[in-house]
């Protein structure tokens, strides 16, 4: 009795588990059949024997843009590169009803993949934690889907004329390295060719969706050879918030601070000189800090115009006081000398006996009156400067922001 029940249980378990074992065995047999070296050669393109090009469809999924470096003129990004093509040699419709086969990392080397590379790539690496981040699926009609995760540093030639109100177009080029257009052709996916995840960049944002184009490149290796090529442009616009807080607003406050000297008395020489020199040095130091984070280009940038004009304003405020101070001193000496000569000419006895006390009082009054005139002139210059400097700075600001924010960026 016990033996009969044991035999029945084994039979039931065999019926229950036989489909699973059959399926696993079927997938293994299918892969062994498809990738058999006697019928499949991974070194040859799918349509090579038919003397026609293999069409490869690409999609780029941008996970993140880590940094954009103006000095090196490059950007670093993390992407999924997805490629799809049809390999008739991998068709298994006549062998099974499975929709697709998923290959292990160790089996991917046995399947042909395009020799894709990025011509404007400066540095790149694969992600291998905890295993190489790539997948390869084979559909029953022979369609191969290949995806790989990459970190790239790409060259981006930037135009910094409008920095920091600039817009940049950074290209991404994808090309075959060894196969010419006779063997491999690249095409963008018809929908969502370049997808962008929720990418957050501290200094930039996407002005519009990435654009895509198809291109070809011709090289001469003894004879001309044309290679398939795809390109995409990332349209980036710089966020001005950081520069408003760190550059423009502090510069405006420093320029306004230099105008305080127009309200300080002309005789307060240490106060006015110290204030003027301090503002000039502050603007100069700020300009040096900004230049250190930018490449040494030969053209004038918007930030250069701003810093130069701010420096001109604070330096002009210092020169204004230097001018009225020199004029006041010169007129003071000239007035004293002219008054004494006039008195000597009208009274010859002064040369021999000098001035009597009453006459000295008259001389001092005359000199004091002329000094008051020159002091009034100095104060009048200060009053004019109180109006001219702010109005000139306001006019410069209106012109600067209209030109660089609107007119120049939308030519």
PDB file of N, CA, C and O in Angstrom, residues 327-372:
ATOM      1  N   UNK A 327      41.478 121.505  -7.531  1.00  0.00           N
ATOM      2  CA  UNK A 327      41.047 122.848  -7.912  1.00  0.00           C
ATOM      3  C   UNK A 327      40.914 123.745  -6.702  1.00  0.00           C
ATOM      4  O   UNK A 327      41.302 124.927  -6.727  1.00  0.00           O
ATOM      5  N   UNK A 328      40.374 123.244  -5.615  1.00  0.00           N
ATOM      6  CA  UNK A 328      40.223 124.047  -4.398  1.00  0.00           C
ATOM      7  C   UNK A 328      41.567 124.470  -3.850  1.00  0.00           C
ATOM      8  O   UNK A 328      41.776 125.630  -3.469  1.00  0.00           O
ATOM      9  N   UNK A 329      42.524 123.560  -3.801  1.00  0.00           N
ATOM     10  CA  UNK A 329      43.857 123.892  -3.296  1.00  0.00           C
ATOM     11  C   UNK A 329      44.551 124.911  -4.197  1.00  0.00           C
ATOM     12  O   UNK A 329      45.204 125.846  -3.731  1.00  0.00           O
ATOM     13  N   UNK A 330      44.448 124.714  -5.520  1.00  0.00           N
ATOM     14  CA  UNK A 330      45.108 125.625  -6.441  1.00  0.00           C
ATOM     15  C   UNK A 330      44.524 127.035  -6.328  1.00  0.00           C
ATOM     16  O   UNK A 330      45.257 128.031  -6.284  1.00  0.00           O
ATOM     17  N   UNK A 331      43.197 127.126  -6.282  1.00  0.00           N
ATOM     18  CA  UNK A 331      42.559 128.426  -6.180  1.00  0.00           C
ATOM     19  C   UNK A 331      42.847 129.079  -4.831  1.00  0.00           C
ATOM     20  O   UNK A 331      42.950 130.304  -4.733  1.00  0.00           O
ATOM     21  N   UNK A 332      42.999 128.261  -3.785  1.00  0.00           N
ATOM     22  CA  UNK A 332      43.328 128.797  -2.462  1.00  0.00           C
ATOM     23  C   UNK A 332      44.700 129.462  -2.484  1.00  0.00           C
ATOM     24  O   UNK A 332      44.869 130.592  -2.001  1.00  0.00           O
ATOM     25  N   UNK A 333      45.666 128.812  -3.066  1.00  0.00           N
ATOM     26  CA  UNK A 333      47.008 129.397  -3.163  1.00  0.00           C
ATOM     27  C   UNK A 333      47.010 130.624  -4.068  1.00  0.00           C
ATOM     28  O   UNK A 333      47.635 131.636  -3.781  1.00  0.00           O
ATOM     29  N   UNK A 334      46.296 130.541  -5.188  1.00  0.00           N
ATOM     30  CA  UNK A 334      46.250 131.649  -6.122  1.00  0.00           C
ATOM     31  C   UNK A 334      45.564 132.857  -5.500  1.00  0.00           C
ATOM     32  O   UNK A 334      46.012 134.005  -5.669  1.00  0.00           O
ATOM     33  N   UNK A 335      44.495 132.632  -4.756  1.00  0.00           N
ATOM     34  CA  UNK A 335      43.777 133.738  -4.115  1.00  0.00           C
ATOM     35  C   UNK A 335      44.646 134.419  -3.072  1.00  0.00           C
ATOM     36  O   UNK A 335      44.675 135.659  -2.971  1.00  0.00           O
ATOM     37  N   UNK A 336      45.372 133.694  -2.280  1.00  0.00           N
ATOM     38  CA  UNK A 336      46.247 134.270  -1.251  1.00  0.00           C
ATOM     39  C   UNK A 336      47.329 135.120  -1.895  1.00  0.00           C
ATOM     40  O   UNK A 336      47.615 136.251  -1.460  1.00  0.00           O
ATOM     41  N   UNK A 337      47.919 134.591  -2.949  1.00  0.00           N
ATOM     42  CA  UNK A 337      49.000 135.316  -3.616  1.00  0.00           C
ATOM     43  C   UNK A 337      48.485 136.569  -4.302  1.00  0.00           C
ATOM     44  O   UNK A 337      49.087 137.663  -4.199  1.00  0.00           O
ATOM     45  N   UNK A 338      47.345 136.496  -5.008  1.00  0.00           N
ATOM     46  CA  UNK A 338      46.789 137.664  -5.704  1.00  0.00           C
ATOM     47  C   UNK A 338      46.392 138.757  -4.726  1.00  0.00           C
ATOM     48  O   UNK A 338      46.588 139.956  -4.991  1.00  0.00           O
ATOM     49  N   UNK A 339      45.840 138.375  -3.602  1.00  0.00           N
ATOM     50  CA  UNK A 339      45.411 139.367  -2.619  1.00  0.00           C
ATOM     51  C   UNK A 339      46.612 140.125  -2.036  1.00  0.00           C
ATOM     52  O   UNK A 339      46.594 141.346  -1.890  1.00  0.00           O
ATOM     53  N   UNK A 340      47.658 139.417  -1.706  1.00  0.00           N
ATOM     54  CA  UNK A 340      48.869 140.070  -1.172  1.00  0.00           C
ATOM     55  C   UNK A 340      49.498 140.994  -2.199  1.00  0.00           C
ATOM     56  O   UNK A 340      49.947 142.112  -1.872  1.00  0.00           O
ATOM     57  N   UNK A 341      49.561 140.573  -3.451  1.00  0.00           N
ATOM     58  CA  UNK A 341      50.141 141.422  -4.492  1.00  0.00           C
ATOM     59  C   UNK A 341      49.314 142.682  -4.703  1.00  0.00           C
ATOM     60  O   UNK A 341      49.855 143.778  -4.931  1.00  0.00           O
ATOM     61  N   UNK A 342      47.991 142.573  -4.616  1.00  0.00           N
ATOM     62  CA  UNK A 342      47.130 143.736  -4.778  1.00  0.00           C
ATOM     63  C   UNK A 342      47.346 144.740  -3.660  1.00  0.00           C
ATOM     64  O   UNK A 342      47.426 145.961  -3.867  1.00  0.00           O
ATOM     65  N   UNK A 343      47.456 144.250  -2.447  1.00  0.00           N
ATOM     66  CA  UNK A 343      47.671 145.137  -1.298  1.00  0.00           C
ATOM     67  C   UNK A 343      49.028 145.820  -1.391  1.00  0.00           C
ATOM     68  O   UNK A 343      49.178 147.015  -1.123  1.00  0.00           O
ATOM     69  N   UNK A 344      50.053 145.048  -1.784  1.00  0.00           N
ATOM     70  CA  UNK A 344      51.383 145.633  -1.913  1.00  0.00           C
ATOM     71  C   UNK A 344      51.422 146.714  -2.980  1.00  0.00           C
ATOM     72  O   UNK A 344      52.085 147.750  -2.838  1.00  0.00           O
ATOM     73  N   UNK A 345      50.704 146.476  -4.095  1.00  0.00           N
ATOM     74  CA  UNK A 345      50.711 147.462  -5.177  1.00  0.00           C
ATOM     75  C   UNK A 345      49.982 148.739  -4.771  1.00  0.00           C
ATOM     76  O   UNK A 345      50.374 149.856  -5.149  1.00  0.00           O
ATOM     77  N   UNK A 346      48.932 148.645  -3.980  1.00  0.00           N
ATOM     78  CA  UNK A 346      48.168 149.835  -3.577  1.00  0.00           C
ATOM     79  C   UNK A 346      48.797 150.575  -2.417  1.00  0.00           C
ATOM     80  O   UNK A 346      48.507 151.743  -2.189  1.00  0.00           O
ATOM     81  N   UNK A 347      49.678 149.937  -1.650  1.00  0.00           N
ATOM     82  CA  UNK A 347      50.315 150.573  -0.481  1.00  0.00           C
ATOM     83  C   UNK A 347      51.798 150.208  -0.469  1.00  0.00           C
ATOM     84  O   UNK A 347      52.179 149.172   0.059  1.00  0.00           O
ATOM     85  N   UNK A 348      52.671 151.062  -1.046  1.00  0.00           N
ATOM     86  CA  UNK A 348      54.109 150.741  -1.123  1.00  0.00           C
ATOM     87  C   UNK A 348      54.769 150.576   0.227  1.00  0.00           C
ATOM     88  O   UNK A 348      55.781 149.903   0.348  1.00  0.00           O
ATOM     89  N   UNK A 349      54.215 151.159   1.291  1.00  0.00           N
ATOM     90  CA  UNK A 349      54.845 151.039   2.609  1.00  0.00           C
ATOM     91  C   UNK A 349      54.808 149.625   3.152  1.00  0.00           C
ATOM     92  O   UNK A 349      55.554 149.265   4.064  1.00  0.00           O
ATOM     93  N   UNK A 350      53.931 148.786   2.550  1.00  0.00           N
ATOM     94  CA  UNK A 350      53.818 147.411   3.039  1.00  0.00           C
ATOM     95  C   UNK A 350      55.129 146.674   2.853  1.00  0.00           C
ATOM     96  O   UNK A 350      55.493 145.794   3.624  1.00  0.00           O
ATOM     97  N   UNK A 351      55.842 147.036   1.790  1.00  0.00           N
ATOM     98  CA  UNK A 351      57.084 146.324   1.497  1.00  0.00           C
ATOM     99  C   UNK A 351      58.124 146.540   2.592  1.00  0.00           C
ATOM    100  O   UNK A 351      58.992 145.714   2.796  1.00  0.00           O
ATOM    101  N   UNK A 352      58.034 147.727   3.258  1.00  0.00           N
ATOM    102  CA  UNK A 352      59.072 148.026   4.242  1.00  0.00           C
ATOM    103  C   UNK A 352      58.608 147.846   5.674  1.00  0.00           C
ATOM    104  O   UNK A 352      59.351 147.357   6.526  1.00  0.00           O
ATOM    105  N   UNK A 353      57.384 148.204   5.938  1.00  0.00           N
ATOM    106  CA  UNK A 353      56.949 148.147   7.338  1.00  0.00           C
ATOM    107  C   UNK A 353      55.959 147.013   7.597  1.00  0.00           C
ATOM    108  O   UNK A 353      55.580 146.760   8.735  1.00  0.00           O
ATOM    109  N   UNK A 354      55.508 146.334   6.522  1.00  0.00           N
ATOM    110  CA  UNK A 354      54.565 145.225   6.683  1.00  0.00           C
ATOM    111  C   UNK A 354      53.159 145.714   6.879  1.00  0.00           C
ATOM    112  O   UNK A 354      52.873 146.912   6.830  1.00  0.00           O
ATOM    113  N   UNK A 355      52.263 144.821   7.100  1.00  0.00           N
ATOM    114  CA  UNK A 355      50.853 145.152   7.264  1.00  0.00           C
ATOM    115  C   UNK A 355      50.544 145.473   8.714  1.00  0.00           C
ATOM    116  O   UNK A 355      51.009 144.766   9.619  1.00  0.00           O
ATOM    117  N   UNK A 356      49.734 146.495   8.895  1.00  0.00           N
ATOM    118  CA  UNK A 356      49.265 146.766  10.249  1.00  0.00           C
ATOM    119  C   UNK A 356      48.137 145.800  10.576  1.00  0.00           C
ATOM    120  O   UNK A 356      47.556 145.166   9.688  1.00  0.00           O
ATOM    121  N   UNK A 357      47.787 145.627  11.821  1.00  0.00           N
ATOM    122  CA  UNK A 357      46.763 144.656  12.220  1.00  0.00           C
ATOM    123  C   UNK A 357      45.432 144.844  11.520  1.00  0.00           C
ATOM    124  O   UNK A 357      44.792 143.868  11.133  1.00  0.00           O
ATOM    125  N   UNK A 358      45.004 146.098  11.340  1.00  0.00           N
ATOM    126  CA  UNK A 358      43.717 146.317  10.682  1.00  0.00           C
ATOM    127  C   UNK A 358      43.762 145.859   9.235  1.00  0.00           C
ATOM    128  O   UNK A 358      42.807 145.264   8.726  1.00  0.00           O
ATOM    129  N   UNK A 359      44.881 146.112   8.584  1.00  0.00           N
ATOM    130  CA  UNK A 359      44.997 145.721   7.192  1.00  0.00           C
ATOM    131  C   UNK A 359      45.048 144.199   7.051  1.00  0.00           C
ATOM    132  O   UNK A 359      44.548 143.616   6.086  1.00  0.00           O
ATOM    133  N   UNK A 360      45.721 143.550   8.024  1.00  0.00           N
ATOM    134  CA  UNK A 360      45.773 142.090   7.992  1.00  0.00           C
ATOM    135  C   UNK A 360      44.379 141.473   8.068  1.00  0.00           C
ATOM    136  O   UNK A 360      44.084 140.463   7.449  1.00  0.00           O
ATOM    137  N   UNK A 361      43.519 142.119   8.863  1.00  0.00           N
ATOM    138  CA  UNK A 361      42.150 141.611   8.985  1.00  0.00           C
ATOM    139  C   UNK A 361      41.434 141.715   7.649  1.00  0.00           C
ATOM    140  O   UNK A 361      40.723 140.797   7.220  1.00  0.00           O
ATOM    141  N   UNK A 362      41.667 142.825   6.919  1.00  0.00           N
ATOM    142  CA  UNK A 362      41.033 142.981   5.609  1.00  0.00           C
ATOM    143  C   UNK A 362      41.533 141.935   4.625  1.00  0.00           C
ATOM    144  O   UNK A 362      40.754 141.399   3.820  1.00  0.00           O
ATOM    145  N   UNK A 363      42.847 141.616   4.671  1.00  0.00           N
ATOM    146  CA  UNK A 363      43.400 140.598   3.787  1.00  0.00           C
ATOM    147  C   UNK A 363      42.777 139.241   4.049  1.00  0.00           C
ATOM    148  O   UNK A 363      42.414 138.493   3.148  1.00  0.00           O
ATOM    149  N   UNK A 364      42.655 138.930   5.341  1.00  0.00           N
ATOM    150  CA  UNK A 364      42.058 137.620   5.696  1.00  0.00           C
ATOM    151  C   UNK A 364      40.613 137.535   5.231  1.00  0.00           C
ATOM    152  O   UNK A 364      40.147 136.490   4.779  1.00  0.00           O
ATOM    153  N   UNK A 365      39.886 138.631   5.355  1.00  0.00           N
ATOM    154  CA  UNK A 365      38.486 138.620   4.907  1.00  0.00           C
ATOM    155  C   UNK A 365      38.405 138.403   3.399  1.00  0.00           C
ATOM    156  O   UNK A 365      37.554 137.669   2.909  1.00  0.00           O
ATOM    157  N   UNK A 366      39.337 139.079   2.682  1.00  0.00           N
ATOM    158  CA  UNK A 366      39.325 138.920   1.226  1.00  0.00           C
ATOM    159  C   UNK A 366      39.648 137.485   0.823  1.00  0.00           C
ATOM    160  O   UNK A 366      38.992 136.889  -0.036  1.00  0.00           O
ATOM    161  N   UNK A 367      40.675 136.896   1.463  1.00  0.00           N
ATOM    162  CA  UNK A 367      41.044 135.499   1.171  1.00  0.00           C
ATOM    163  C   UNK A 367      39.913 134.553   1.554  1.00  0.00           C
ATOM    164  O   UNK A 367      39.564 133.614   0.834  1.00  0.00           O
ATOM    165  N   UNK A 368      39.294 134.818   2.724  1.00  0.00           N
ATOM    166  CA  UNK A 368      38.188 133.970   3.149  1.00  0.00           C
ATOM    167  C   UNK A 368      37.018 134.016   2.202  1.00  0.00           C
ATOM    168  O   UNK A 368      36.371 133.003   1.932  1.00  0.00           O
ATOM    169  N   UNK A 369      36.738 135.198   1.671  1.00  0.00           N
ATOM    170  CA  UNK A 369      35.633 135.331   0.721  1.00  0.00           C
ATOM    171  C   UNK A 369      35.900 134.521  -0.533  1.00  0.00           C
ATOM    172  O   UNK A 369      34.998 133.848  -1.057  1.00  0.00           O
ATOM    173  N   UNK A 370      37.150 134.587  -1.043  1.00  0.00           N
ATOM    174  CA  UNK A 370      37.472 133.811  -2.243  1.00  0.00           C
ATOM    175  C   UNK A 370      37.444 132.305  -1.968  1.00  0.00           C
ATOM    176  O   UNK A 370      37.014 131.515  -2.798  1.00  0.00           O
ATOM    177  N   UNK A 371      37.897 131.909  -0.767  1.00  0.00           N
ATOM    178  CA  UNK A 371      37.838 130.489  -0.407  1.00  0.00           C
ATOM    179  C   UNK A 371      36.389 130.012  -0.356  1.00  0.00           C
ATOM    180  O   UNK A 371      36.078 128.886  -0.755  1.00  0.00           O
ATOM    181  N   UNK A 372      35.501 130.887   0.146  1.00  0.00           N
ATOM    182  CA  UNK A 372      34.094 130.500   0.180  1.00  0.00           C
ATOM    183  C   UNK A 372      33.546 130.311  -1.226  1.00  0.00           C
ATOM    184  O   UNK A 372      32.746 129.396  -1.482  1.00  0.00           O
TER     185      UNK A 372
END
